[in-house]
Coordinates of C-alpha atoms in Angstrom, one line a residue:
M2 CA 73.1 8.1 27.0
Q3 CA 70.2 10.3 28.2
T4 CA 70.9 12.8 31.2
R5 CA 68.7 14.9 33.1
A6 CA 69.8 18.2 31.3
T7 CA 69.0 16.8 27.8
P8 CA 65.7 14.4 27.7
A9 CA 64.7 12.4 24.5
T10 CA 62.3 14.9 23.8
A11 CA 64.4 18.2 24.0
T12 CA 64.1 20.5 21.3
P13 CA 67.2 21.4 19.1
L14 CA 67.7 24.5 20.9
E15 CA 67.5 23.0 24.5
R16 CA 70.3 20.4 22.9
F17 CA 72.5 23.3 21.6
N18 CA 72.1 25.2 25.0
T19 CA 73.1 22.0 26.9
A20 CA 75.6 20.6 24.4
P21 CA 79.3 20.4 25.1
A22 CA 80.9 23.8 24.2
A23 CA 82.8 22.1 21.6
E24 CA 79.7 20.4 20.0
A25 CA 77.8 23.8 20.2
A26 CA 80.6 25.4 18.5
Q27 CA 80.9 23.1 15.5
T28 CA 76.9 23.8 15.1
L29 CA 77.9 27.4 14.9
L30 CA 81.2 27.1 13.0
A31 CA 78.9 25.5 10.1
C32 CA 76.8 28.7 10.2
L33 CA 79.7 31.3 10.3
H34 CA 83.2 30.0 10.4
S35 CA 84.4 32.8 13.0
H36 CA 85.8 31.7 16.1
A37 CA 85.3 34.9 17.7
W38 CA 81.4 34.9 16.9
T39 CA 81.3 31.2 17.8
H40 CA 83.0 31.8 21.1
R41 CA 80.8 34.8 22.0
L42 CA 77.4 32.9 21.3
T43 CA 78.8 29.6 23.0
A44 CA 79.8 31.6 26.0
H45 CA 76.2 33.2 26.6
R46 CA 74.3 30.1 26.5
P47 CA 71.4 29.1 27.4
Y48 CA 69.2 31.1 25.1
P49 CA 65.6 31.2 26.3
N50 CA 64.2 31.0 22.7
L51 CA 65.6 31.0 18.9
P52 CA 64.7 34.8 18.4
A53 CA 67.2 35.7 21.6
L54 CA 69.6 33.2 20.1
L55 CA 69.4 34.9 16.4
A56 CA 69.6 38.2 17.9
A57 CA 72.8 37.3 20.0
A58 CA 74.0 36.0 16.8
D59 CA 73.2 39.1 14.8
E60 CA 74.9 41.3 17.4
A61 CA 78.0 39.2 17.5
A62 CA 78.2 39.4 13.8
Y63 CA 78.3 43.3 14.0
D64 CA 81.2 43.1 16.3
L65 CA 83.2 40.9 13.9
S66 CA 86.8 42.4 13.3
P67 CA 88.3 42.6 9.8
A68 CA 90.3 39.7 10.6
D69 CA 87.2 37.7 11.9
L70 CA 85.3 38.6 8.6
T71 CA 88.5 37.3 6.5
E72 CA 88.3 34.1 8.4
A73 CA 84.7 33.8 7.7
L74 CA 84.9 34.6 4.3
A75 CA 87.7 31.9 3.8
A76 CA 85.4 29.1 4.5
E77 CA 82.5 30.3 2.1
T78 CA 81.8 28.3 -1.0
L79 CA 80.1 29.8 -4.0
P80 CA 76.4 29.7 -4.3
A81 CA 75.4 26.6 -6.2
L82 CA 73.6 26.7 -9.4
P83 CA 70.5 24.4 -10.4
E84 CA 71.7 21.3 -12.0
D85 CA 70.4 21.7 -15.5
T86 CA 72.1 25.1 -16.0
Y87 CA 73.6 25.6 -19.3
A88 CA 77.4 25.2 -19.7
A89 CA 77.5 29.0 -20.9
A90 CA 76.0 30.1 -17.7
H91 CA 78.6 28.4 -15.7
T92 CA 81.2 29.9 -17.7
A93 CA 79.6 33.5 -17.2
L94 CA 79.3 32.7 -13.3
N95 CA 82.9 31.7 -13.2
A96 CA 84.1 34.6 -15.1
A97 CA 82.1 37.0 -12.7
H98 CA 83.4 35.4 -9.5
A99 CA 87.2 35.5 -10.9
A100 CA 86.6 39.1 -11.5
Y101 CA 85.1 39.7 -8.2
E102 CA 87.8 37.6 -6.3
S103 CA 90.4 39.6 -8.2
R104 CA 89.0 43.0 -7.2
F105 CA 88.0 42.2 -3.5
G106 CA 90.3 39.2 -2.7
H107 CA 87.8 37.2 -1.4
V108 CA 84.7 34.8 -2.5
F109 CA 81.5 36.6 -3.5
V110 CA 78.9 35.9 -0.8
I111 CA 75.1 36.5 -1.0
C112 CA 72.3 35.0 0.9
L113 CA 70.0 33.1 -1.6
D114 CA 67.4 32.4 1.1
G115 CA 63.7 32.4 -0.3
L116 CA 64.7 32.3 -4.1
S117 CA 63.8 29.7 -6.5
P118 CA 66.3 27.8 -8.1
D119 CA 65.3 29.4 -11.4
E120 CA 65.9 32.9 -10.0
T121 CA 69.4 31.8 -8.5
L122 CA 71.5 32.5 -11.6
N123 CA 70.1 35.8 -12.7
H124 CA 70.0 37.3 -9.0
V125 CA 73.8 36.1 -8.6
L126 CA 75.0 37.5 -11.8
A127 CA 73.0 40.8 -11.1
A128 CA 74.4 41.3 -7.6
I129 CA 77.7 40.4 -8.5
R130 CA 77.9 43.1 -11.6
S131 CA 76.3 45.4 -9.3
R132 CA 78.8 45.0 -6.4
L133 CA 81.8 45.2 -8.6
S134 CA 81.2 48.8 -8.8
N135 CA 81.5 49.2 -5.1
D136 CA 84.8 50.5 -3.6
R137 CA 86.4 48.1 -1.2
D138 CA 85.2 49.5 1.9
E139 CA 81.6 49.9 0.6
E140 CA 81.8 46.1 -0.6
R141 CA 83.1 45.0 2.9
L142 CA 80.1 46.2 4.6
V143 CA 77.8 44.4 2.2
T144 CA 79.8 41.4 2.3
A145 CA 79.4 41.5 6.4
E146 CA 75.6 41.9 5.8
E147 CA 75.1 39.0 3.5
L148 CA 77.3 36.9 6.2
R149 CA 75.0 38.1 8.7
H150 CA 72.1 37.1 6.6
M151 CA 73.3 33.7 6.0
A152 CA 74.7 32.9 9.5
K153 CA 71.1 33.6 10.7
T154 CA 69.3 31.3 8.0
R155 CA 71.8 28.6 8.7
L156 CA 71.5 28.6 12.5
T157 CA 67.6 28.9 12.2
N158 CA 67.7 25.7 9.8
A159 CA 70.2 24.1 12.0
L160 CA 68.1 24.6 15.0
Q161 CA 64.6 23.9 13.6
G162 CA 65.7 21.1 10.8
A163 CA 64.5 23.3 8.2
R164 CA 66.3 23.3 4.6
G165 CA 67.2 26.6 3.1
T166 CA 69.0 27.9 0.2
A167 CA 71.8 29.2 1.9
R168 CA 75.1 26.8 1.7
P169 CA 76.9 25.7 4.8
A170 CA 80.5 27.2 5.2
T171 CA 83.1 24.4 4.5
D172 CA 86.7 24.2 4.5
G173 CA 87.0 22.9 0.9
P174 CA 87.6 25.0 -2.2
H175 CA 84.7 26.5 -3.9
P176 CA 83.3 24.7 -6.5
A177 CA 83.9 27.2 -9.3
F178 CA 87.2 26.7 -9.9
K179 CA 87.4 22.8 -9.7
D180 CA 88.0 21.2 -13.0
K181 CA 84.7 19.3 -13.5
P182 CA 82.8 19.2 -16.8
P183 CA 79.6 21.4 -16.4
P184 CA 76.4 19.2 -16.5
P185 CA 75.0 18.4 -19.9

């Protein structure tokens, strides 16, 4: 059904601005699974343009409490590896993720936007190794910054129809710990 507020030629941002709050919230939760962040962005609609929405998203992400960050991290998944990655690389990455989660108590997150699939594995492994030396407070800041970058990338992709390398948040378990055989 077409309404006056959302004509058939409406842009994704116009549809987001005029969507029912629950629908807009679902779009936002797929970008960053924080109800506080989602509520704040939904409540301040309409946004005049995508840069204004992204600025508001960034500002709202800076204001997340430790509990809000924990909520967002609980829904994150591990970065995907290219399909042709060797089994040994999967093993190394699974071990690195396990060490990270043991040390910090949450999944490792990193924005991979702009990286080619061939660069992903080395970038993720180097970042985990580097960040394992952080203390808890320092890592919480780095993690929050990575979540902000991922949220902005996901939000841009959702409203422009682009596909990036950042993975959407899900409520499912992260794939590194599934008992799946690695690709041949």
